Tab-separated table of C-alpha atoms and ligand atoms in Angstrom:
chain	number	residue	atom	x	y	z
A	208	UNK	CA	-0.165	-0.012	0.104
A	209	UNK	CA	2.897	2.343	0.802
A	210	UNK	CA	5.709	2.716	-1.782
A	211	UNK	CA	8.151	4.940	0.120
A	212	UNK	CA	7.673	3.705	3.554
A	213	UNK	CA	6.972	0.358	5.288
A	214	UNK	CA	4.476	0.333	8.100
A	215	UNK	CA	3.806	-2.661	10.311
A	216	UNK	CA	2.394	-3.260	13.746
A	217	UNK	CA	3.744	-5.762	16.179
A	218	UNK	CA	3.055	-6.356	19.858
A	219	UNK	CA	1.376	-2.896	20.206
A	220	UNK	CA	4.249	-0.943	18.385
A	221	UNK	CA	3.835	0.785	14.998
A	222	UNK	CA	7.074	0.430	13.064
A	223	UNK	CA	7.416	3.326	10.357
A	224	UNK	CA	10.451	2.790	8.228
A	225	UNK	CA	11.383	5.289	5.543
A	226	UNK	CA	12.305	3.122	2.598
A	227	UNK	CA	14.293	4.956	-0.144
A	228	UNK	CA	17.731	3.719	0.590
A	229	UNK	CA	19.067	4.628	-2.797
A	230	UNK	CA	18.276	8.156	-2.125
A	231	UNK	CA	19.403	8.084	1.541
A	232	UNK	CA	15.635	8.265	2.455
A	233	UNK	CA	15.319	11.816	1.390
A	234	UNK	CA	11.955	13.320	2.059
A	235	UNK	CA	9.915	14.161	-0.998
A	236	UNK	CA	6.170	14.888	-1.251
A	237	UNK	CA	5.187	11.328	-1.356
A	238	UNK	CA	7.291	10.361	1.567
A	239	UNK	CA	5.585	13.137	3.578
A	240	UNK	CA	2.219	12.029	2.545
A	241	UNK	CA	2.748	8.487	3.267
A	242	UNK	CA	4.294	9.352	6.738
A	243	UNK	CA	1.207	11.412	7.448
A	244	UNK	CA	-1.117	8.654	6.396
A	245	UNK	CA	0.788	6.007	8.395
A	246	UNK	CA	0.846	8.233	11.553
A	247	UNK	CA	-2.912	8.543	11.027
A	248	UNK	CA	-3.309	4.907	11.078
A	249	UNK	CA	-1.219	4.480	14.029
A	250	UNK	CA	-3.065	7.262	15.888
A	251	UNK	CA	-6.509	5.587	15.162
A	252	UNK	CA	-5.518	2.052	16.010
A	253	UNK	CA	-6.048	0.982	19.492
A	254	UNK	CA	-3.499	-1.722	19.237
A	255	UNK	CA	-0.752	0.877	18.675
A	256	UNK	CA	0.577	2.286	21.864
A	257	UNK	CA	4.082	3.470	20.591
A	258	UNK	CA	5.588	4.337	17.346
A	259	UNK	CA	9.243	3.713	16.391
A	260	UNK	CA	10.463	5.726	13.307
A	261	UNK	CA	13.670	4.621	11.594
A	262	UNK	CA	15.214	4.664	8.222
A	263	UNK	CA	16.254	1.693	5.882
A	264	UNK	CA	19.911	1.291	5.027
A	265	UNK	CA	22.477	3.595	6.121
A	266	UNK	CA	20.567	6.812	6.413
A	267	UNK	CA	17.942	7.811	8.857
A	268	UNK	CA	16.946	10.640	6.534
A	269	UNK	CA	19.536	12.817	4.598
A	270	UNK	CA	17.172	15.670	4.394
A	271	UNK	CA	14.580	17.024	1.889
A	272	UNK	CA	14.898	15.519	-1.657
A	273	UNK	CA	17.310	18.081	-3.208
A	274	UNK	CA	16.465	16.704	-6.746
A	275	UNK	CA	12.782	17.446	-6.110
A	276	UNK	CA	13.411	20.697	-4.399
A	277	UNK	CA	15.628	21.896	-7.324
A	278	UNK	CA	12.488	21.720	-9.514
A	279	UNK	CA	10.221	23.642	-7.315
A	280	UNK	CA	9.135	27.384	-7.725
A	281	UNK	CA	8.491	29.405	-4.729
A	282	UNK	CA	4.758	28.511	-4.530
A	283	UNK	CA	5.323	24.694	-4.888
A	284	UNK	CA	8.240	25.047	-2.386
A	285	UNK	CA	5.894	26.617	0.162
A	286	UNK	CA	3.412	23.764	-0.472
A	287	UNK	CA	6.071	21.154	0.270
A	288	UNK	CA	7.331	22.777	3.359
A	289	UNK	CA	3.798	23.254	4.648
A	290	UNK	CA	3.481	19.591	4.152
A	291	UNK	CA	6.542	18.820	6.225
A	292	UNK	CA	5.211	21.219	9.082
A	293	UNK	CA	1.901	19.337	8.922
A	294	UNK	CA	3.447	16.031	9.459
A	295	UNK	CA	5.747	17.219	12.315
A	296	UNK	CA	3.112	19.171	14.118
A	297	UNK	CA	0.848	16.109	13.833
A	298	UNK	CA	3.471	13.765	15.364
A	299	UNK	CA	3.618	16.150	18.362
A	300	UNK	CA	-0.286	16.354	18.791
A	301	UNK	CA	-0.755	12.463	18.702
A	302	UNK	CA	-1.064	11.294	22.358
A	303	UNK	CA	1.086	8.189	21.756
A	304	UNK	CA	4.945	8.241	22.238
A	305	UNK	CA	7.047	8.686	19.019
A	306	UNK	CA	10.494	7.131	19.327
A	307	UNK	CA	13.189	8.084	16.637
A	308	UNK	CA	15.592	5.120	16.082
A	309	UNK	CA	18.296	7.092	14.340
A	310	UNK	CA	20.344	4.551	12.567
A	311	UNK	CA	22.408	6.768	10.201
A	312	UNK	CA	22.525	10.287	8.746
A	313	UNK	CA	19.839	12.491	10.117
A	314	UNK	CA	20.439	15.676	8.075
A	315	UNK	CA	18.329	18.761	7.358
A	316	UNK	CA	14.873	17.610	7.322
A	317	UNK	CA	15.906	14.336	8.690
A	318	UNK	CA	17.315	15.927	11.981
A	319	UNK	CA	14.206	17.933	12.083
A	320	UNK	CA	11.987	14.792	11.727
A	321	UNK	CA	13.835	12.916	14.442
A	322	UNK	CA	13.379	16.253	16.667
A	323	UNK	CA	9.578	15.946	16.101
A	324	UNK	CA	9.740	12.608	17.827
A	325	UNK	CA	9.309	12.616	21.613
A	326	UNK	CA	12.665	10.625	22.318
A	327	UNK	CA	15.548	9.926	20.198
A	328	UNK	CA	17.856	6.942	20.413
A	329	UNK	CA	20.852	6.888	18.280
A	330	UNK	CA	23.060	4.173	16.793
A	331	UNK	CA	26.870	4.810	17.312
A	332	UNK	CA	26.989	5.356	13.428
A	333	UNK	CA	24.406	8.156	13.550
A	334	UNK	CA	25.529	11.587	12.226
A	335	UNK	CA	23.457	14.787	12.688
A	336	UNK	CA	23.471	18.180	10.942
A	337	UNK	CA	21.580	20.925	9.562
A	338	UNK	CA	23.526	21.515	6.105
A	339	UNK	CA	20.958	23.783	4.444
A	340	UNK	CA	23.235	26.933	4.381
A	341	UNK	CA	25.494	24.707	1.975
A	342	UNK	CA	22.356	24.798	-0.427
A	343	UNK	CA	21.633	28.618	0.152
A	344	UNK	CA	18.539	27.834	2.310
A	345	UNK	CA	17.888	27.658	5.886
A	346	UNK	CA	16.193	24.785	7.814
A	347	UNK	CA	12.701	24.769	6.706
A	348	UNK	CA	10.917	21.859	8.703
A	349	UNK	CA	11.081	23.395	11.951
A	350	UNK	CA	14.847	23.218	12.542
A	351	UNK	CA	15.188	26.855	13.464
A	352	UNK	CA	12.647	26.548	16.338
A	353	UNK	CA	13.008	22.833	17.503
A	354	UNK	CA	16.711	22.734	17.595
A	355	UNK	CA	17.333	25.663	19.809
A	356	UNK	CA	14.602	24.283	22.125
A	357	UNK	CA	16.449	21.120	22.523
A	358	UNK	CA	20.122	22.243	22.513
A	359	UNK	CA	19.977	25.886	23.252
A	360	UNK	CA	20.413	28.876	20.976
A	361	UNK	CA	24.110	29.043	20.873
A	362	UNK	CA	24.705	25.421	19.829
A	363	UNK	CA	21.637	25.571	17.423
A	364	UNK	CA	23.375	28.644	15.668
A	365	UNK	CA	26.649	26.816	15.760
A	366	UNK	CA	25.180	23.788	13.918
A	367	UNK	CA	22.943	25.806	11.397
A	368	UNK	CA	25.609	28.370	10.712
A	369	UNK	CA	28.614	25.917	10.165
A	370	UNK	CA	26.453	23.012	8.573
A	371	UNK	CA	28.911	20.893	10.588
A	372	UNK	CA	27.833	17.106	11.090
A	373	UNK	CA	28.283	15.840	14.551
A	374	UNK	CA	28.377	12.278	15.643
A	375	UNK	CA	26.115	10.478	17.966
A	376	UNK	CA	28.068	10.832	21.184
A	377	UNK	CA	28.273	14.785	20.665
A	378	UNK	CA	24.507	14.787	19.845
A	379	UNK	CA	23.924	12.968	23.050
A	380	UNK	CA	26.170	15.504	24.970
A	381	UNK	CA	24.451	18.486	23.504
A	382	UNK	CA	20.837	17.039	24.277
A	383	UNK	CA	19.904	16.332	20.694
A	384	UNK	CA	19.568	12.626	21.490
A	385	UNK	CA	18.662	10.861	24.692
A	386	UNK	CA	20.806	7.625	24.334
A	387	UNK	CA	23.454	6.157	22.086
A	388	UNK	CA	23.636	2.536	21.586
A	389	UNK	CA	25.463	-0.023	19.358
A	390	UNK	CA	23.973	-0.404	15.824
A	391	UNK	CA	22.591	-3.972	16.563
A	392	UNK	CA	21.138	-2.600	19.801
A	393	UNK	CA	19.196	0.240	18.224
A	394	UNK	CA	15.846	-1.349	17.725
A	395	UNK	CA	15.975	-3.577	20.746
A	396	UNK	CA	16.716	-0.450	22.823
A	397	UNK	CA	13.742	1.526	21.264
A	398	UNK	CA	11.476	-1.473	21.822
A	399	UNK	CA	12.587	-1.717	25.458
A	400	UNK	CA	12.029	2.008	25.767
A	401	UNK	CA	8.419	1.690	24.242
A	402	UNK	CA	7.764	-1.320	26.410
A	403	UNK	CA	8.697	0.739	29.537
A	404	UNK	CA	6.452	3.557	28.556
A	405	UNK	CA	3.580	1.211	27.654
A	406	UNK	CA	3.664	-0.373	30.834
A	407	UNK	CA	2.597	2.923	32.500
A	408	UNK	CA	-0.910	4.439	32.436
A	409	UNK	CA	-1.629	5.342	28.786
A	410	UNK	CA	-3.800	8.334	29.567
A	411	UNK	CA	-1.350	9.756	31.763
A	412	UNK	CA	1.470	9.355	29.068
A	413	UNK	CA	-0.749	10.874	26.493
A	414	UNK	CA	-1.630	13.868	28.716
A	415	UNK	CA	2.011	14.297	29.817
A	416	UNK	CA	3.233	14.453	26.158
A	417	UNK	CA	0.559	17.134	25.152
A	418	UNK	CA	1.105	19.075	28.452
A	419	UNK	CA	4.805	19.267	27.865
A	420	UNK	CA	4.384	20.205	24.183
A	421	UNK	CA	1.527	22.731	24.663
A	422	UNK	CA	3.191	24.330	27.679
A	423	UNK	CA	6.744	24.599	26.434
A	424	UNK	CA	6.013	27.983	24.576
A	425	UNK	CA	3.920	29.601	27.188
A	426	UNK	CA	5.035	31.614	30.045
A	427	UNK	CA	5.382	29.995	33.376
A	428	UNK	CA	2.019	31.205	34.824
A	429	UNK	CA	0.035	30.055	31.826
A	430	UNK	CA	1.996	26.775	31.561
A	431	UNK	CA	1.260	26.185	35.201
A	432	UNK	CA	-2.477	26.875	34.755
A	433	UNK	CA	-2.331	24.489	31.820
A	434	UNK	CA	-0.572	21.821	34.128
A	435	UNK	CA	-3.332	22.102	36.811
A	436	UNK	CA	-6.229	21.440	34.320
A	437	UNK	CA	-4.203	18.446	32.621
A	438	UNK	CA	-3.426	17.062	36.083
A	439	UNK	CA	-6.918	17.294	37.075
A	440	UNK	CA	-8.011	15.550	33.991
A	441	UNK	CA	-6.063	12.387	35.092
A	442	UNK	CA	-8.004	12.253	38.218
A	443	UNK	CA	-11.063	11.465	36.075
A	444	UNK	CA	-9.569	8.297	34.763
A	445	UNK	CA	-10.070	4.944	36.054
A	446	UNK	CA	-6.415	4.259	35.722
A	447	UNK	CA	-5.480	6.828	38.337
A	448	UNK	CA	-7.707	4.795	40.778
A	449	UNK	CA	-6.111	1.522	39.702
A	450	UNK	CA	-2.491	3.009	39.961
A	451	UNK	CA	-3.050	4.355	43.417
A	452	UNK	CA	-5.099	1.432	44.794
A	453	UNK	CA	-2.526	-1.106	43.458
A	454	UNK	CA	0.367	0.867	45.082
A	455	UNK	CA	-1.502	0.817	48.422
A	456	UNK	CA	-2.353	-2.663	48.078
A	457	UNK	CA	1.278	-3.641	47.174
A	458	UNK	CA	0.055	-5.164	43.720
A	459	UNK	CA	0.983	-4.405	40.133
A	460	UNK	CA	-1.312	-1.927	38.400
A	461	UNK	CA	-3.298	-3.300	35.368
A	462	UNK	CA	-4.172	-0.062	33.404
A	463	UNK	CA	-7.059	-0.222	31.206
A	464	UNK	CA	-6.621	3.021	29.142
A	465	UNK	CA	-9.920	4.388	30.661
B	571	DAK	N1	18.114	14.469	-1.695
B	571	DAK	C1	18.167	13.774	-2.835
B	571	DAK	N2	19.086	12.517	-2.860
B	571	DAK	C2	19.972	12.444	-2.020
B	571	DAK	C3	20.086	13.152	-0.637
B	571	DAK	C4	19.039	14.362	-0.569
B	571	DAK	N3	18.877	14.918	0.487
B	571	DAK	N4	21.111	12.832	-0.089
B	571	DAK	C5	21.611	11.769	-0.635
B	571	DAK	N5	20.989	11.577	-1.978
B	571	DAK	C6	21.424	10.663	-2.969
B	571	DAK	C7	22.636	11.036	-3.741
B	571	DAK	O1	22.363	12.033	-4.474
B	571	DAK	C8	23.039	9.812	-4.203
B	571	DAK	O2	22.259	9.406	-5.326
B	571	DAK	P1	22.840	8.837	-6.707
B	571	DAK	O3	24.013	9.546	-7.020
B	571	DAK	O4	23.317	7.404	-6.270
B	571	DAK	O5	21.794	8.761	-7.579
B	571	DAK	C9	22.612	8.739	-3.161
B	571	DAK	O6	21.541	9.408	-2.437
B	571	DAK	C10	23.819	8.364	-2.372
B	571	DAK	O7	24.348	9.499	-1.804
B	571	DAK	P2	25.923	9.702	-1.696
B	571	DAK	O8	26.521	9.078	-2.965
B	571	DAK	O9	26.073	11.181	-1.600
B	571	DAK	O10	26.392	9.067	-0.434
B	571	DAK	P3	27.591	9.252	0.531
B	571	DAK	O11	27.625	8.211	1.525
B	571	DAK	O12	28.882	9.616	-0.233
B	571	DAK	O13	27.186	10.655	1.316
B	571	DAK	C11	25.406	12.024	2.555
B	571	DAK	C12	25.937	10.551	2.181
B	571	DAK	C13	24.120	11.797	3.377
B	571	DAK	C14	26.589	12.699	3.562
B	571	DAK	C15	25.545	12.860	1.295
B	571	DAK	O14	24.520	12.103	0.531
B	571	DAK	C16	24.801	14.154	1.665
B	571	DAK	O15	25.526	15.157	1.958
B	571	DAK	N6	23.625	14.531	1.221
B	571	DAK	C17	22.886	15.666	1.197
B	571	DAK	C18	22.611	16.253	2.675
B	571	DAK	C19	21.844	17.424	2.496
B	571	DAK	O16	22.318	18.460	2.193
B	571	DAK	N7	20.518	17.251	2.785
B	571	DAK	C20	19.575	18.402	2.561
B	571	DAK	C21	19.436	19.302	3.714
B	571	DAK	S1	18.391	20.500	3.198
B	571	DAK	C22	12.040	23.295	1.503
B	571	DAK	C23	11.664	22.044	1.969
B	571	DAK	C24	12.413	21.477	2.883
B	571	DAK	C25	13.668	21.979	3.252
B	571	DAK	C26	14.126	23.231	2.831
B	571	DAK	C27	13.178	23.832	2.091
B	571	DAK	N8	11.129	24.099	0.744
B	571	DAK	C28	10.431	23.242	-0.208
B	571	DAK	C29	11.331	25.417	0.483
B	571	DAK	C30	14.538	21.136	3.837
B	571	DAK	C31	15.853	21.095	3.445
B	571	DAK	C32	16.944	20.190	3.809
B	571	DAK	O17	16.739	19.106	4.331
């Protein structure tokens, strides 16, 4: 059904793999459309409780498709860029955890796609960069905004203005990824992380994700008000009763997503 990505569900995890290895999984309009469709499937599927996003071959995603971008006029370019924003904003709005399994090059739009995930685990072979200024453009899929929010303004400017590629360990040191593992450990480490998160109360996980995302750009007072209401809504869930009762009865909680 999909041509540029692979999507499968196994043991409550939706696996999305960008599958254009000959073009280093570069993002063209079709990839973005198919990612949006797969994320919509994952969001609607009650069996899916977490998503792992990765790339086939030696790249995670080596950026927007330069061959396609080169053909576009300003109006068409604007449409492509709007499509990218739509996909990445959507990932942040879905109340399920998205884990980026960064297997190789995550450049330009690829680094931006990884940043739109909730948590990033990188293979020791991964490389990150925002090389847009080499092409006479700037990051266009949220990189000027998400990168400084993750690594600080100075480091974001360093990466964007130099176009320098950094390795996985450096990416971890600056806060761009949360963990670095051996290549063969990448998917197992992401699965273990997904299983840990899936063992918690799903409603609380979803509300935590959206409260962090929605509150991040507000001032502290408005963000605190948001947290109060979000917190209160967890008290309406049966999972809250289950979690607290199980603790007091020294039992394991069995969450129902209710
Ligand atoms: N787009 C299209 N093809 C790509 C590609 C890309 N981003 N990256 C690699 N490829 C293709 C290569 O052209 C090559 O194709 P063939 O020659 O085999 O046909 C094949 O993948 C293998 O690549 P290499 O031969 O270069 O492989 P290497 O191992 O030597 O090098 C590399 C791997 C990832 C370091 C290198 O390929 C590279 O530097 N790639 C480009 C990285 C890059 O600059 N990415 C783009 C960043 S800019 C916008 C929308 C979006 C954006 C901006 C504006 N609007 C519409 C306005 C976002 C922009 C970006 O993401």
